[in-house]
Coordinates of C-alpha atoms in Angstrom, one line a residue:
M1 CA -19.1 -12.6 -13.9
Q2 CA -20.8 -11.0 -11.0
R3 CA -18.6 -10.9 -7.9
E4 CA -20.0 -12.7 -4.9
I5 CA -17.7 -11.8 -2.0
F6 CA -19.4 -8.5 -1.0
T7 CA -22.6 -7.9 0.9
E8 CA -25.0 -4.9 0.7
Q9 CA -23.1 -3.3 3.6
H10 CA -19.8 -3.5 1.7
E11 CA -21.4 -1.8 -1.3
D12 CA -22.9 0.9 0.8
F13 CA -19.4 1.5 2.2
R14 CA -18.0 1.6 -1.4
A15 CA -20.5 4.4 -2.1
T16 CA -19.1 6.3 0.9
V17 CA -15.5 5.8 -0.4
K18 CA -16.4 7.0 -3.8
A19 CA -18.1 10.1 -2.4
F20 CA -15.1 10.9 -0.2
L21 CA -12.8 10.6 -3.2
A22 CA -15.0 12.9 -5.3
K23 CA -15.3 15.6 -2.7
E24 CA -12.1 15.5 -0.7
V25 CA -9.4 14.0 -3.0
L26 CA -9.9 14.4 -6.7
P27 CA -10.5 18.2 -6.8
H28 CA -7.1 18.7 -5.1
Y29 CA -5.1 16.0 -6.6
D30 CA -3.2 17.9 -9.3
R31 CA -2.1 20.4 -6.7
W32 CA -0.9 17.6 -4.5
E33 CA 1.1 16.1 -7.4
K34 CA 2.9 19.3 -8.0
A35 CA 3.6 19.8 -4.2
G36 CA 4.8 16.2 -3.7
I37 CA 2.5 15.8 -0.7
V38 CA -1.1 15.8 0.3
D39 CA -2.7 18.2 2.8
R40 CA -2.9 17.0 6.3
S41 CA -6.5 18.1 6.3
V42 CA -7.5 15.3 4.0
W43 CA -6.4 12.8 6.6
L44 CA -8.7 14.5 9.1
A45 CA -11.5 14.3 6.5
A46 CA -10.8 10.6 6.1
G47 CA -11.1 10.1 9.8
R48 CA -14.4 11.9 10.0
Q49 CA -15.7 9.8 7.2
G50 CA -14.8 6.6 9.0
L51 CA -12.1 5.5 6.5
L52 CA -9.3 5.2 9.1
G53 CA -8.9 2.5 11.6
I54 CA -11.7 0.4 10.1
A55 CA -10.4 -2.7 11.9
V56 CA -9.5 -0.9 15.2
P57 CA -11.9 -1.7 18.1
E58 CA -14.6 0.9 18.7
E59 CA -13.3 1.6 22.2
F60 CA -10.3 3.3 20.6
G61 CA -12.3 5.2 18.0
G62 CA -12.2 2.7 15.2
G63 CA -14.8 1.0 13.1
G64 CA -14.6 -2.3 14.9
A65 CA -14.8 -4.2 11.6
P66 CA -11.8 -6.6 11.1
D67 CA -13.5 -7.9 7.9
F68 CA -10.8 -7.4 5.3
R69 CA -13.4 -6.9 2.6
Y70 CA -13.8 -3.3 3.7
A71 CA -10.0 -2.8 3.2
A72 CA -10.4 -4.3 -0.2
V73 CA -13.1 -1.8 -1.1
V74 CA -10.9 1.1 -0.1
A75 CA -7.9 -0.4 -2.1
E76 CA -10.1 -0.9 -5.2
E77 CA -11.7 2.5 -5.2
F78 CA -8.5 4.4 -4.6
A79 CA -6.8 2.4 -7.4
R80 CA -9.7 3.2 -9.8
A81 CA -9.5 6.9 -8.9
G82 CA -5.7 6.9 -9.4
A83 CA -5.3 8.4 -6.0
S84 CA -2.2 6.7 -4.7
G85 CA -1.0 9.9 -2.9
L86 CA -3.2 9.4 0.1
A87 CA -1.7 6.3 1.6
I88 CA -4.7 5.1 3.6
G89 CA -3.9 1.4 2.7
L90 CA -0.5 1.7 4.3
H91 CA -1.9 3.3 7.4
N92 CA -4.9 0.9 7.8
D93 CA -3.8 -2.4 6.5
I94 CA 0.0 -2.5 7.0
I95 CA 0.6 -0.4 10.1
G96 CA -2.8 -0.8 11.8
P97 CA -2.3 -4.6 12.5
Y98 CA 1.0 -3.9 14.3
L99 CA -0.8 -1.4 16.6
T100 CA -3.9 -3.5 17.3
S101 CA -2.0 -6.9 17.7
L102 CA 1.3 -5.9 19.3
A103 CA 0.6 -2.7 21.3
T104 CA 0.1 -2.7 25.0
E105 CA -3.1 -1.3 26.4
E106 CA -1.3 1.9 27.3
Q107 CA 0.1 2.2 23.8
K108 CA -3.3 1.6 22.3
R109 CA -4.8 4.4 24.4
R110 CA -2.0 6.7 23.5
W111 CA -1.9 6.1 19.7
L112 CA -5.1 4.5 18.4
P113 CA -7.6 7.4 18.8
G114 CA -5.4 9.7 16.8
F115 CA -4.7 6.9 14.3
C116 CA -8.5 6.7 13.7
S117 CA -9.2 10.4 13.6
G118 CA -6.4 11.3 11.2
E119 CA -4.6 13.4 13.7
L120 CA -1.8 10.8 14.0
I121 CA -0.4 9.7 10.6
T122 CA 1.8 6.6 10.6
A123 CA 4.7 5.1 8.6
I124 CA 6.9 2.0 8.9
A125 CA 10.7 2.3 8.3
M126 CA 12.3 -1.0 7.1
T127 CA 14.3 -0.2 4.0
E128 CA 17.8 1.1 4.3
P129 CA 20.3 2.4 1.7
G130 CA 21.9 -0.7 0.3
T131 CA 19.6 -3.3 1.9
G132 CA 16.4 -3.4 -0.1
S133 CA 14.4 -6.4 0.8
D134 CA 17.1 -8.0 2.9
L135 CA 16.0 -7.6 6.5
Q136 CA 19.0 -9.4 7.8
G137 CA 21.2 -6.6 6.3
I138 CA 19.6 -4.0 8.5
R139 CA 22.3 -1.8 10.2
T140 CA 20.1 0.6 12.2
Q141 CA 21.1 -0.1 15.8
A142 CA 19.1 0.4 19.0
V143 CA 21.3 0.0 22.1
D144 CA 19.7 -0.8 25.5
R145 CA 20.5 2.1 27.9
G146 CA 18.3 1.0 30.8
D147 CA 15.1 3.0 30.6
H148 CA 15.5 3.7 26.9
F149 CA 17.0 2.6 23.6
L150 CA 19.6 4.7 21.9
L151 CA 18.7 4.6 18.2
N152 CA 21.2 5.3 15.4
G153 CA 20.8 4.7 11.6
A154 CA 19.1 5.8 8.4
K155 CA 16.1 4.6 6.4
T156 CA 15.0 5.4 2.8
F157 CA 12.0 5.1 0.5
I158 CA 9.7 5.6 3.5
S159 CA 6.1 6.2 2.4
N160 CA 4.4 8.9 4.6
G161 CA 7.9 9.8 5.7
I162 CA 7.3 13.5 5.7
L163 CA 3.8 13.6 7.2
A164 CA 4.2 10.8 9.7
D165 CA 3.7 11.5 13.4
L166 CA 4.5 7.9 14.5
V167 CA 7.1 5.8 12.7
I168 CA 7.6 2.1 13.4
V169 CA 11.3 1.6 13.0
V170 CA 12.9 -1.8 12.4
A171 CA 16.2 -1.7 14.3
R172 CA 18.8 -4.2 15.4
T173 CA 18.7 -4.7 19.2
T174 CA 21.0 -7.8 19.3
P175 CA 24.0 -7.4 17.0
E176 CA 24.7 -11.1 16.7
G177 CA 21.1 -12.1 16.4
G178 CA 20.8 -12.0 12.6
S179 CA 17.1 -11.8 11.6
H180 CA 16.2 -12.7 15.1
G181 CA 17.9 -9.7 16.6
L182 CA 15.5 -7.1 15.3
S183 CA 12.9 -5.2 17.2
L184 CA 10.1 -2.7 16.4
L185 CA 10.5 0.8 18.0
A186 CA 7.8 3.5 17.7
V187 CA 9.5 6.9 17.2
E188 CA 7.3 9.9 17.6
R189 CA 7.4 13.2 15.8
G190 CA 9.6 15.8 17.6
T191 CA 11.8 13.3 19.3
P192 CA 15.3 14.9 19.5
G193 CA 17.7 13.4 16.9
F194 CA 14.9 12.2 14.6
E195 CA 15.3 14.1 11.3
R196 CA 13.7 13.8 7.9
G197 CA 15.7 14.1 4.7
R198 CA 14.5 14.7 1.2
N199 CA 11.0 14.2 0.0
L200 CA 12.2 11.9 -2.7
D201 CA 11.5 12.7 -6.4
K202 CA 9.9 9.6 -7.9
I203 CA 8.8 8.9 -11.5
G204 CA 5.2 8.2 -10.2
Q205 CA 2.9 8.5 -7.2
K206 CA 4.1 12.1 -7.0
A207 CA 1.5 13.1 -4.4
Q208 CA 2.7 10.4 -2.0
D209 CA 5.5 11.8 0.3
T210 CA 8.4 9.3 0.3
A211 CA 11.3 10.3 2.4
E212 CA 14.7 9.6 3.9
L213 CA 14.7 9.3 7.7
F214 CA 17.7 9.8 9.9
F215 CA 18.2 8.8 13.6
E216 CA 21.2 10.2 15.5
D217 CA 21.3 9.3 19.2
V218 CA 17.5 9.2 19.4
R219 CA 16.4 8.2 22.9
V220 CA 13.4 5.9 22.5
P221 CA 11.6 5.1 25.8
K222 CA 11.3 1.4 26.6
E223 CA 7.5 2.2 26.6
N224 CA 7.7 2.6 22.9
L225 CA 9.0 -1.0 22.2
L226 CA 6.2 -2.6 20.0
G227 CA 5.8 -6.3 20.6
E228 CA 8.6 -8.5 21.9
L229 CA 12.2 -7.6 22.2
N230 CA 14.1 -9.2 19.3
G231 CA 10.8 -10.4 18.0
G232 CA 10.6 -7.9 15.1
F233 CA 11.3 -10.4 12.3
V234 CA 8.5 -12.7 13.4
H235 CA 6.1 -9.7 13.8
L236 CA 6.9 -8.5 10.3
M237 CA 6.4 -12.0 8.8
Q238 CA 3.0 -12.3 10.5
N239 CA 1.7 -9.1 8.8
L240 CA 3.2 -9.5 5.3
A241 CA 0.5 -11.6 3.8
Q242 CA -2.1 -8.9 4.4
E243 CA 0.2 -6.2 3.0
R244 CA 0.7 -8.2 -0.1
L245 CA -3.0 -9.0 -0.5
T246 CA -3.8 -5.2 -0.2
I247 CA -1.3 -4.5 -3.0
A248 CA -2.8 -7.3 -5.1
A249 CA -6.3 -6.0 -4.6
A250 CA -5.3 -2.5 -5.7
A251 CA -3.4 -4.0 -8.7
I252 CA -6.2 -6.0 -10.2
A253 CA -8.6 -3.0 -9.7
G254 CA -6.2 -0.7 -11.4
A255 CA -5.8 -3.2 -14.3
E256 CA -9.5 -3.5 -14.7
H257 CA -10.0 0.2 -14.7
L258 CA -7.3 0.6 -17.4
V259 CA -9.2 -1.9 -19.6
E260 CA -12.4 0.0 -19.0
I261 CA -11.1 3.4 -20.0
T262 CA -9.1 2.0 -22.9
T263 CA -12.2 0.2 -24.2
D264 CA -14.1 3.5 -24.2
Y265 CA -11.2 5.2 -25.9
V266 CA -10.9 2.8 -28.8
K267 CA -14.6 2.9 -29.4
Q268 CA -14.4 6.7 -29.9
R269 CA -11.0 7.2 -31.5
E270 CA -11.0 6.8 -35.3
A271 CA -8.2 5.7 -37.6
F272 CA -8.4 5.0 -41.4
G273 CA -12.0 6.2 -41.4
R274 CA -13.4 3.9 -38.7
P275 CA -13.2 3.4 -34.9
L276 CA -10.1 1.6 -33.5
A277 CA -12.4 -0.9 -31.9
K278 CA -13.2 -2.2 -35.4
L279 CA -9.6 -3.3 -36.0
Q280 CA -9.0 -7.0 -35.3
H281 CA -5.7 -6.3 -33.5
V282 CA -7.3 -3.9 -31.1
R283 CA -10.2 -6.3 -30.5
F284 CA -7.7 -9.1 -29.7
E285 CA -5.7 -6.9 -27.4
I286 CA -8.8 -6.0 -25.4
A287 CA -10.0 -9.6 -25.4
E288 CA -6.7 -10.8 -24.0
L289 CA -6.5 -8.1 -21.3
A290 CA -10.1 -8.6 -20.2
T291 CA -9.6 -12.4 -20.0
E292 CA -6.4 -12.0 -17.9
C293 CA -8.1 -9.5 -15.6
A294 CA -11.1 -11.8 -15.1
I295 CA -9.0 -14.8 -14.2
T296 CA -6.8 -12.8 -11.9
R297 CA -9.9 -11.2 -10.2
T298 CA -11.2 -14.7 -9.4
F299 CA -7.9 -15.7 -7.6
V300 CA -7.6 -12.4 -5.7
D301 CA -11.2 -12.6 -4.6
R302 CA -10.6 -16.1 -3.4
C303 CA -7.5 -14.9 -1.4
I304 CA -9.6 -12.2 0.2
T305 CA -12.1 -14.9 1.3
E306 CA -9.3 -17.1 2.6
H307 CA -7.8 -14.2 4.5
N308 CA -11.1 -13.4 6.2
R309 CA -11.0 -17.1 7.4
Y310 CA -7.4 -16.6 8.7
A311 CA -6.4 -19.3 6.2
L312 CA -4.4 -17.3 3.6
T313 CA -0.9 -18.8 3.3
P314 CA 2.2 -16.7 2.6
A315 CA 2.7 -18.5 -0.7
D316 CA -0.8 -17.7 -1.9
A317 CA -0.5 -14.1 -0.9
S318 CA 2.8 -14.0 -2.8
M319 CA 1.2 -15.5 -5.8
A320 CA -1.5 -12.9 -5.7
K321 CA 0.9 -10.1 -5.3
W322 CA 3.3 -10.9 -8.0
W323 CA 0.8 -12.0 -10.6
A324 CA -1.7 -9.1 -10.1
T325 CA 1.1 -6.4 -10.1
E326 CA 2.8 -7.9 -13.1
L327 CA -0.6 -7.9 -14.8
Q328 CA -1.2 -4.3 -13.9
K329 CA 2.2 -3.3 -15.3
R330 CA 1.6 -5.2 -18.5
T331 CA -1.9 -3.8 -18.8
A332 CA -0.7 -0.2 -18.4
D333 CA 1.9 -0.7 -21.1
R334 CA -0.5 -2.2 -23.6
C335 CA -3.3 0.3 -22.8
L336 CA -0.9 3.2 -23.3
Q337 CA 0.1 1.8 -26.7
L338 CA -3.6 1.6 -27.7
H339 CA -4.0 5.3 -26.8
G340 CA -1.2 6.1 -29.2
G341 CA 0.4 9.5 -28.8
Y342 CA -2.3 10.6 -26.4
G343 CA -1.3 7.9 -24.0
Y344 CA 2.0 9.7 -23.5
M345 CA 0.2 12.9 -22.5
S346 CA 0.1 13.6 -18.7
E347 CA -3.6 14.7 -18.8
F348 CA -4.7 11.2 -19.9
P349 CA -5.3 8.8 -16.9
V350 CA -3.5 6.0 -18.7
A351 CA -0.2 8.1 -18.5
R352 CA -0.4 8.5 -14.8
A353 CA -1.4 4.9 -14.3
F354 CA 1.7 3.9 -16.3
T355 CA 4.1 5.7 -14.0
D356 CA 2.1 5.3 -10.7
G357 CA 1.7 1.6 -11.1
R358 CA 5.3 0.8 -11.9
I359 CA 6.2 0.5 -8.2
Q360 CA 3.7 -2.2 -7.5
T361 CA 6.0 -5.0 -8.6
I362 CA 8.7 -3.6 -6.3
Y363 CA 7.4 -2.5 -2.9
G364 CA 5.9 -5.0 -0.5
G365 CA 8.5 -7.5 -1.8
T366 CA 9.7 -7.6 -5.4
T367 CA 8.3 -10.0 -7.9
E368 CA 11.5 -12.0 -7.6
I369 CA 11.1 -12.3 -3.9
M370 CA 7.5 -13.4 -4.3
K371 CA 8.6 -16.2 -6.7
E372 CA 11.3 -17.3 -4.3
I373 CA 8.6 -17.6 -1.5
V374 CA 6.3 -19.6 -3.8
G375 CA 9.2 -21.8 -5.0
R376 CA 10.3 -22.6 -1.5
S377 CA 6.8 -23.5 -0.5
I378 CA 6.7 -26.1 -3.2
L379 CA 10.2 -27.4 -3.4
D380 CA 11.7 -27.2 0.2

């Protein structure tokens, strides 16, 4: 079925994204995978191309287009290209809303121009060793010292952790406040006491720098408090639906692309004197995957439409996230099987997709957490 959510302007933008990937990303990607990090210069190239800060007001150097369909285009094309190392979605769609909706005018003038140009790379630090998805278990402390907060703690699994120039840190500012004692503090590169640990060795998304971060007596100026004091939990909840929808948009695009390349492969690959595509089992596998993708695509596109109307519910976003990412995982496994031994070879795109996509059901809230959110919305 022809998709109906995009206009000619969105498709023109899609062509721009594809051209950027072809010129600035794909020729360097194998090198980045080996290095475990992308070049900072590619962030500057993304800024010049208008791919950063798409929803940021023009007065701060952004695109002035809050239409989420542009973000969906970026997520889809990066997923199809297998270019997870350049975390533009994290920068634009997860961290961007915190800066545009919570930052003061002074903070916006200080951070947003660099955010849009690629000179200022961002990260958000929630997860801690031993806490996982449990925000109430956060132990990183920020003690009020008058004109600054004294920040102490450790974070792990932080995407963009090595490259980031500005890290939004979720810290406990009221010890007895539970989930309502958390605040968001913006910690800038070079702040004394802020150290980066290992660039973590993952099974996939090798080009995406993922780090441990350490904070020892870090003096964070009061001017770097983002949003309301002790309002961090509410702020995080307000932005999670978009984060999960971004992941879902990438997941269904990745699954669709896997079906496309596997369809081409089984048409060309022969076994027992004829193409694999002539075998009934293979035809049924492709039919099942194509059907599952088509049905999932319909729901995700509807969620994108609802989000643009500010009507997407947390439960619907959670449905989209868990279903689309589980489909992506299942599709990668079945498509690798259809490739046979070649599917296990690193030079085949299906092999990278198999390992890169595995994190999708974990970050942004695990499948189990998504089901809990959906279940509560129905039963509580």
